[in-house]
mmCIF file of C-alpha atoms in Angstrom:
data_model
loop_
_atom_site.group_PDB
_atom_site.id
_atom_site.type_symbol
_atom_site.label_atom_id
_atom_site.label_comp_id
_atom_site.label_asym_id
_atom_site.label_seq_id
_atom_site.Cartn_x
_atom_site.Cartn_y
_atom_site.Cartn_z
ATOM 1 C CA MET A 1 -32.300 -15.660 -35.290
ATOM 2 C CA GLU A 2 -28.624 -16.435 -34.885
ATOM 3 C CA THR A 3 -27.186 -19.286 -36.913
ATOM 4 C CA MET A 4 -26.851 -22.448 -34.846
ATOM 5 C CA VAL A 5 -24.251 -25.197 -35.195
ATOM 6 C CA ASN A 6 -23.991 -28.723 -33.858
ATOM 7 C CA VAL A 7 -21.340 -29.520 -31.278
ATOM 8 C CA PHE A 8 -20.713 -32.652 -29.239
ATOM 9 C CA LEU A 9 -19.857 -32.007 -25.594
ATOM 10 C CA PHE A 10 -18.475 -35.135 -23.944
ATOM 11 C CA GLY A 11 -20.173 -37.178 -26.649
ATOM 12 C CA LYS A 12 -23.631 -35.588 -26.406
ATOM 13 C CA LYS A 13 -24.999 -33.472 -29.264
ATOM 14 C CA TYR A 14 -26.150 -29.879 -28.716
ATOM 15 C CA GLU A 15 -27.195 -26.955 -30.898
ATOM 16 C CA VAL A 16 -25.382 -23.771 -29.885
ATOM 17 C CA PRO A 17 -24.944 -20.269 -31.382
ATOM 18 C CA GLU A 18 -22.320 -20.098 -34.113
ATOM 19 C CA SER A 19 -20.712 -17.046 -32.473
ATOM 20 C CA ALA A 20 -20.135 -18.820 -29.142
ATOM 21 C CA THR A 21 -16.778 -19.780 -27.727
ATOM 22 C CA ILE A 22 -16.407 -23.314 -26.439
ATOM 23 C CA MET A 23 -16.861 -21.983 -22.920
ATOM 24 C CA THR A 24 -20.062 -20.067 -23.642
ATOM 25 C CA ALA A 25 -21.342 -22.987 -25.726
ATOM 26 C CA MET A 26 -20.935 -25.261 -22.701
ATOM 27 C CA GLU A 27 -22.849 -22.794 -20.542
ATOM 28 C CA TYR A 28 -25.509 -22.424 -23.241
ATOM 29 C CA ALA A 29 -25.904 -26.218 -23.192
ATOM 30 C CA GLY A 30 -26.397 -26.165 -19.425
ATOM 31 C CA TYR A 31 -22.970 -27.165 -18.142
ATOM 32 C CA GLN A 32 -21.788 -25.452 -14.974
ATOM 33 C CA LEU A 33 -18.085 -24.715 -14.742
ATOM 34 C CA VAL A 34 -17.655 -25.961 -11.195
ATOM 35 C CA ARG A 35 -13.855 -25.814 -11.297
ATOM 36 C CA SER A 36 -14.019 -22.135 -12.081
ATOM 37 C CA CYS A 37 -11.924 -20.528 -14.794
ATOM 38 C CA GLY A 38 -10.239 -17.148 -14.497
ATOM 39 C CA CYS A 39 -13.042 -15.259 -16.225
ATOM 40 C CA ARG A 40 -15.556 -17.140 -14.048
ATOM 41 C CA CYS A 41 -14.162 -16.106 -10.651
ATOM 42 C CA GLY A 42 -11.517 -18.824 -10.679
ATOM 43 C CA PHE A 43 -8.069 -19.001 -12.202
ATOM 44 C CA CYS A 44 -6.884 -18.584 -15.773
ATOM 45 C CA GLY A 45 -5.816 -21.740 -17.563
ATOM 46 C CA ALA A 46 -8.546 -23.960 -16.088
ATOM 47 C CA CYS A 47 -10.437 -24.263 -19.383
ATOM 48 C CA ALA A 48 -7.909 -26.388 -21.300
ATOM 49 C CA THR A 49 -9.815 -28.280 -23.983
ATOM 50 C CA ILE A 50 -9.332 -31.079 -26.501
ATOM 51 C CA TYR A 51 -11.407 -31.078 -29.678
ATOM 52 C CA ARG A 52 -11.677 -32.593 -33.109
ATOM 53 C CA VAL A 53 -13.775 -31.407 -36.048
ATOM 54 C CA LYS A 54 -15.631 -34.047 -38.026
ATOM 55 C CA GLY A 55 -13.753 -34.886 -41.216
ATOM 56 C CA ASP A 56 -10.406 -33.756 -39.771
ATOM 57 C CA ARG A 57 -8.331 -36.493 -38.139
ATOM 58 C CA GLU A 58 -6.139 -34.024 -36.224
ATOM 59 C CA LEU A 59 -6.739 -33.808 -32.469
ATOM 60 C CA LYS A 60 -6.385 -30.183 -31.350
ATOM 61 C CA VAL A 61 -5.963 -28.414 -28.017
ATOM 62 C CA ALA A 62 -7.063 -24.935 -26.997
ATOM 63 C CA LEU A 63 -8.405 -22.757 -24.212
ATOM 64 C CA ALA A 64 -12.206 -22.847 -24.220
ATOM 65 C CA CYS A 65 -12.493 -19.130 -23.458
ATOM 66 C CA GLN A 66 -10.796 -18.006 -26.682
ATOM 67 C CA THR A 67 -11.800 -20.665 -29.217
ATOM 68 C CA GLN A 68 -14.947 -20.287 -31.306
ATOM 69 C CA VAL A 69 -17.092 -23.309 -32.009
ATOM 70 C CA VAL A 70 -17.542 -24.693 -35.514
ATOM 71 C CA ASP A 71 -20.107 -27.127 -36.840
ATOM 72 C CA ASN A 72 -19.571 -30.770 -35.877
ATOM 73 C CA MET A 73 -16.916 -30.037 -33.274
ATOM 74 C CA TYR A 74 -16.312 -32.841 -30.774
ATOM 75 C CA ILE A 75 -15.215 -31.386 -27.441
ATOM 76 C CA ALA A 76 -13.855 -32.598 -24.117
ATOM 77 C CA THR A 77 -12.238 -30.484 -21.409
ATOM 78 C CA LEU A 78 -9.068 -31.161 -19.408
ATOM 79 C CA PRO A 79 -10.141 -30.245 -15.860
ATOM 80 C CA PHE A 80 -6.685 -31.099 -14.592
ATOM 81 C CA PHE A 81 -3.406 -32.176 -16.163
ATOM 82 C CA PRO A 82 -0.969 -33.941 -13.804
ATOM 83 C CA LEU A 83 2.183 -31.843 -13.932
ATOM 84 C CA ASN A 84 5.341 -32.698 -12.003
ATOM 85 C CA LYS A 85 5.333 -30.045 -9.284
ATOM 86 C CA GLN A 86 8.355 -29.916 -6.994
ATOM 87 C CA ILE A 87 7.888 -28.159 -3.664
ATOM 88 C CA VAL A 88 10.731 -25.690 -3.202
ATOM 89 C CA ASP A 89 11.796 -23.379 -0.387
ATOM 90 C CA ILE A 90 12.880 -20.444 -2.518
ATOM 91 C CA ASN A 91 15.163 -19.278 0.303
ATOM 92 C CA GLY A 92 17.031 -22.567 0.239
ATOM 93 C CA VAL A 93 17.932 -22.718 -3.457
ATOM 94 C CA ARG A 94 20.105 -20.638 -5.742
ATOM 95 C CA PRO A 95 19.869 -19.786 -9.469
ATOM 96 C CA ASP A 96 22.769 -22.023 -10.457
ATOM 97 C CA ASP A 97 23.130 -24.648 -13.181
ATOM 98 C CA ARG A 98 22.324 -27.516 -10.787
ATOM 99 C CA ILE A 99 18.858 -26.614 -9.554
ATOM 100 C CA MET A 100 16.979 -27.633 -12.728
ATOM 101 C CA MET A 101 18.915 -30.902 -12.944
ATOM 102 C CA GLN A 102 17.915 -31.672 -9.365
ATOM 103 C CA LEU A 103 14.238 -30.721 -9.635
ATOM 104 C CA TYR A 104 13.275 -31.138 -13.299
ATOM 105 C CA PRO A 105 15.864 -33.441 -14.934
ATOM 106 C CA GLU A 106 13.347 -34.378 -17.643
ATOM 107 C CA ILE A 107 13.981 -31.060 -19.416
ATOM 108 C CA TYR A 108 17.295 -32.514 -20.622
ATOM 109 C CA SER A 109 15.339 -35.247 -22.436
ATOM 110 C CA CYS A 110 13.736 -32.691 -24.796
ATOM 111 C CA ILE A 111 13.901 -34.037 -28.365
ATOM 112 C CA GLY A 112 13.248 -30.660 -30.001
ATOM 113 C CA CYS A 113 9.930 -31.677 -31.590
ATOM 114 C CA ASN A 114 8.421 -28.252 -30.745
ATOM 115 C CA ALA A 115 5.006 -29.802 -29.990
ATOM 116 C CA CYS A 116 4.856 -27.674 -26.821
ATOM 117 C CA THR A 117 5.228 -24.415 -28.732
ATOM 118 C CA LYS A 118 2.785 -25.459 -31.448
ATOM 119 C CA SER A 119 0.114 -26.331 -28.891
ATOM 120 C CA CYS A 120 0.472 -23.255 -26.650
ATOM 121 C CA ALA A 121 -2.758 -21.254 -26.577
ATOM 122 C CA GLN A 122 -0.765 -18.155 -25.567
ATOM 123 C CA GLU A 123 1.604 -18.593 -28.534
ATOM 124 C CA LEU A 124 4.596 -18.705 -26.194
ATOM 125 C CA LYS A 125 7.950 -20.008 -27.377
ATOM 126 C CA VAL A 126 7.768 -22.894 -24.937
ATOM 127 C CA MET A 127 10.614 -25.001 -26.317
ATOM 128 C CA GLN A 128 12.810 -21.891 -26.292
ATOM 129 C CA TYR A 129 12.201 -21.132 -22.628
ATOM 130 C CA ILE A 130 12.924 -24.758 -21.769
ATOM 131 C CA ALA A 131 16.241 -24.368 -23.637
ATOM 132 C CA PHE A 132 16.981 -21.282 -21.523
ATOM 133 C CA ALA A 133 16.234 -23.310 -18.374
ATOM 134 C CA GLN A 134 18.621 -26.023 -19.546
ATOM 135 C CA ARG A 135 21.380 -23.409 -19.812
ATOM 136 C CA ALA A 136 20.485 -21.802 -16.450
ATOM 137 C CA GLU A 137 19.559 -18.567 -18.237
ATOM 138 C CA TYR A 138 16.770 -17.880 -15.789
ATOM 139 C CA ALA A 139 16.168 -14.241 -16.678
ATOM 140 C CA LYS A 140 15.504 -15.202 -20.303
ATOM 141 C CA CYS A 141 13.393 -18.190 -19.247
ATOM 142 C CA ALA A 142 11.344 -15.967 -16.935
ATOM 143 C CA HIS A 143 10.777 -13.433 -19.704
ATOM 144 C CA GLU A 144 9.725 -15.998 -22.321
ATOM 145 C CA SER A 145 7.383 -17.842 -19.930
ATOM 146 C CA PHE A 146 5.912 -14.747 -18.271
ATOM 147 C CA ASP A 147 2.460 -14.996 -19.889
ATOM 148 C CA CYS A 148 2.017 -18.708 -19.090
ATOM 149 C CA VAL A 149 -1.399 -19.430 -17.518
ATOM 150 C CA MET A 150 -0.365 -22.928 -16.317
ATOM 151 C CA CYS A 151 -3.035 -24.737 -18.356
ATOM 152 C CA GLY A 152 -0.762 -27.727 -19.004
ATOM 153 C CA ILE A 153 -1.636 -28.113 -22.689
ATOM 154 C CA CYS A 154 2.032 -28.011 -23.684
ATOM 155 C CA SER A 155 2.840 -30.831 -21.273
ATOM 156 C CA SER A 156 -0.053 -32.926 -22.567
ATOM 157 C CA ARG A 157 1.671 -33.026 -25.968
ATOM 158 C CA CYS A 158 5.249 -33.577 -24.782
ATOM 159 C CA PRO A 159 6.790 -37.011 -25.512
ATOM 160 C CA ALA A 160 9.528 -36.342 -22.943
ATOM 161 C CA GLY A 161 7.049 -35.736 -20.114
ATOM 162 C CA ILE A 162 8.317 -32.234 -19.333
ATOM 163 C CA SER A 163 6.223 -30.110 -16.970
ATOM 164 C CA HIS A 164 6.874 -26.877 -18.850
ATOM 165 C CA PRO A 165 4.650 -24.572 -16.721
ATOM 166 C CA GLN A 166 6.361 -25.640 -13.499
ATOM 167 C CA VAL A 167 9.817 -25.144 -15.028
ATOM 168 C CA GLY A 168 8.834 -21.635 -16.116
ATOM 169 C CA LEU A 169 7.356 -20.875 -12.709
ATOM 170 C CA LEU A 170 10.554 -21.908 -10.941
ATOM 171 C CA ALA A 171 12.603 -19.752 -13.311
ATOM 172 C CA ARG A 172 10.385 -16.746 -12.603
ATOM 173 C CA ARG A 173 10.678 -17.298 -8.859
ATOM 174 C CA LEU A 174 14.461 -17.576 -9.086
ATOM 175 C CA TYR A 175 14.590 -14.457 -11.225
ATOM 176 C CA GLY A 176 12.361 -12.458 -8.890
ATOM 177 C CA LYS A 177 14.208 -13.570 -5.746
ATOM 178 C CA TYR A 178 17.838 -13.413 -6.841
ATOM 179 C CA ILE A 179 18.329 -11.778 -10.230
ATOM 180 C CA ALA A 180 15.877 -8.922 -10.805
ATOM 181 C CA ALA A 181 16.842 -5.525 -9.473
ATOM 182 C CA PRO A 182 14.913 -4.479 -6.320
ATOM 183 C CA SER A 183 11.855 -2.366 -7.044
ATOM 184 C CA GLU A 184 11.902 0.619 -4.710
ATOM 185 C CA GLN A 185 8.475 1.785 -5.882
ATOM 186 C CA LEU A 186 6.934 -1.632 -5.205
ATOM 187 C CA GLU A 187 8.510 -1.885 -1.752
ATOM 188 C CA LYS A 188 7.272 1.599 -0.929
ATOM 189 C CA ARG A 189 3.724 0.811 -2.075
ATOM 190 C CA VAL A 190 3.619 -2.474 -0.112
ATOM 191 C CA ALA A 191 4.709 -0.589 3.006
ATOM 192 C CA GLU A 192 1.973 2.008 2.419
ATOM 193 C CA ILE A 193 -0.667 -0.699 2.028
ATOM 194 C CA GLU A 194 0.485 -2.475 5.189
ATOM 195 C CA HIS A 195 0.324 0.857 7.016
ATOM 196 C CA GLY A 196 -3.320 1.236 5.953
ATOM 197 C CA ASP A 197 -2.853 4.277 3.728
ATOM 198 C CA PHE A 198 -5.220 2.921 1.066
ATOM 199 C CA GLU A 199 -7.988 1.348 3.152
ATOM 200 C CA THR A 200 -10.491 4.115 2.417
ATOM 201 C CA LEU A 201 -9.689 4.124 -1.298
ATOM 202 C CA ILE A 202 -9.968 0.321 -1.508
ATOM 203 C CA SER A 203 -13.316 0.348 0.312
ATOM 204 C CA GLU A 204 -14.658 3.007 -2.051
ATOM 205 C CA LEU A 205 -13.444 1.013 -5.049
ATOM 206 C CA MET A 206 -15.067 -2.218 -3.830
ATOM 207 C CA ASN A 207 -18.426 -0.428 -3.539
ATOM 208 C CA ARG A 208 -18.415 0.699 -7.166
ATOM 209 C CA PRO A 209 -20.505 -1.149 -9.796
ATOM 210 C CA ILE A 210 -18.690 -4.081 -11.390
ATOM 211 C CA GLU A 211 -18.923 -2.521 -14.872
ATOM 212 C CA GLU A 212 -17.205 0.630 -13.611
ATOM 213 C CA ILE A 213 -14.442 -1.431 -11.988
ATOM 214 C CA ARG A 214 -13.999 -3.388 -15.214
ATOM 215 C CA GLU A 215 -13.701 -0.137 -17.204
ATOM 216 C CA LEU A 216 -11.099 1.223 -14.788
ATOM 217 C CA TYR A 217 -9.114 -1.986 -15.162
ATOM 218 C CA ASN A 218 -9.319 -2.067 -18.963
ATOM 219 C CA THR A 219 -8.238 1.573 -19.317
ATOM 220 C CA ARG A 220 -5.517 1.537 -16.646
ATOM 221 C CA GLU A 221 -2.073 2.920 -17.403
ATOM 222 C CA ILE A 222 0.467 0.124 -17.853
ATOM 223 C CA GLU A 223 4.151 0.852 -17.373
ATOM 224 C CA GLU A 224 6.621 -0.470 -19.922
#
């Protein structure tokens, strides 16, 4: 028998396997992840979680999919964190030093506490990419924020109220639209797909067993 531990999900006590992540512990306890996470046919970053371990006064944040439970862990999820999302026509803006001031002026209120970086489940240098955004260094901001899954944990800890994921997203859009060199290979492949050159291959792939598709994905060749 696997060792069991006590956890408290939304205030209610459950016994769950010691090896479980917070996410699998919730499912073990009977919770259904209605607002689906990325690994549950939804989108990555939707399992942002707050927890505290009995005897430790520190309130911690994490992604439920990658955090293992411990005994006497008190858990609550963040199904949504209200970020400041500005709607932008990417064709009507330019990567200059005014766009961030117009759309996300709160980034200039950063006090340098580094709470955003310390709380990031992806271990991104969040405060650093905000500093790049302040200086209109959008290529650097895009690079540093590239792995962001938009969970909002960093923003939940920010005393200045910065919406870090949205700032990073805007920087990546500006970089992709105006700064990055055109990708001839990508443009060629998109044209081939639109022409229907891969319809047979895609149909064959979709009919393969899910485990085979997963293995193909996990062993794919990734360009530098």
